[in-house]
Amino acid sequence: MITLKSNREIETIRRGGKITADVLTELMQAARPGVTTRELDSMAEHGIRQRGGVPTFKGYRGFPASICASVNDEVVHGIPGSYVLRDGDLLSIDIGTTYEGFVSDSAVTVPVGDVSASARRLLAVTQECLMIGVAAAKENAYVGDIGAAVQEHAESNGFGVVRELVGHGVGREMHEEPNVPNYGRRGSGAKIRRGLVIAIEPMITQGAPGVVIQKDGWTVVTADGKLAAHFEHTIAVTQEGPKILTLRELGEHPAVEQFREAGALSR
Ligand code: MG
Ligand code: MG
């Protein structure tokens, strides 16, 4: 069952989403050659707790850390550890905050130092996929419209769309209904209603879309060893259209301007 959120609940998620966004911004700035993913994780946990939130991921189904840190061919769910970031790496950081009982969930992929032109193109297209997906999340549209739009943009650029992992409803639980695939058919899936809060999170590959899970039971990598990227925002469907609840000060795509808060939610 899909649980729609009141304006008041959406506003709570937006306030928690600001914690998620601000901490993620700090991590993006800290992701440089020589830094370990464990150091970024410590920084994330401290940053979330200092702002009055709880790291949602820590302990979730036994996950040991506050962020997922996935490097290069790792798509998602990488466990932070002793890995030292190197010039040329792509680092995906996924982070969730629980604040006043509600979750917000966001992710970015950042270049560490100088990355190849082809890696930069993968990042650009994946971030565009997120923006296009958010734009499709309109009242009276269908969840399938989001996936269809994301898939078209990724595949028309020659990239792959991961099928095994999908976006999701967000609320008191990190993963609620509905599933929000990054592929599909227009007009399929649940109808999008006002008050729907979902995480849209394209996971896009440079090569084939197939993935495998590593022996640690968590880390998802591309089967062909090629690069992957992941961008995610928690958004709410409102009468004014989709609103991004995890908007950052840094590193957003210019198209984000159309989704900026217009002050329409209740205070
Ligand atoms: Mg996430
Ligand atoms: Mg998510």
mmCIF file with all atom_site columns, C-alpha atoms and ligand atoms in Angstrom, residues 57 94 105 232, ligand 1:
data_model
loop_
_atom_site.group_PDB
_atom_site.id
_atom_site.type_symbol
_atom_site.label_atom_id
_atom_site.label_alt_id
_atom_site.label_comp_id
_atom_site.label_asym_id
_atom_site.label_entity_id
_atom_site.label_seq_id
_atom_site.pdbx_PDB_ins_code
_atom_site.Cartn_x
_atom_site.Cartn_y
_atom_site.Cartn_z
_atom_site.occupancy
_atom_site.B_iso_or_equiv
_atom_site.pdbx_formal_charge
_atom_site.auth_seq_id
_atom_site.auth_comp_id
_atom_site.auth_asym_id
_atom_site.auth_atom_id
_atom_site.pdbx_PDB_model_num
ATOM   1 C  CA . PHE A 1 57  ? 21.683 3.136  6.964  1.00 0.00 ? 57  PHE A CA 1
ATOM   2 C  CA . ASP A 1 94  ? 24.626 7.249  -0.785 1.00 0.00 ? 94  ASP A CA 1
ATOM   3 C  CA . ASP A 1 105 ? 17.635 9.417  1.009  1.00 0.00 ? 105 ASP A CA 1
ATOM   4 C  CA . GLU A 1 232 ? 19.343 10.110 -6.079 1.00 0.00 ? 232 GLU A CA 1
HETATM 5 MG MG . MG  B 2 .   ? 19.989 6.044  -1.276 1.00 0.00 ? 1   MG  B MG 1
#
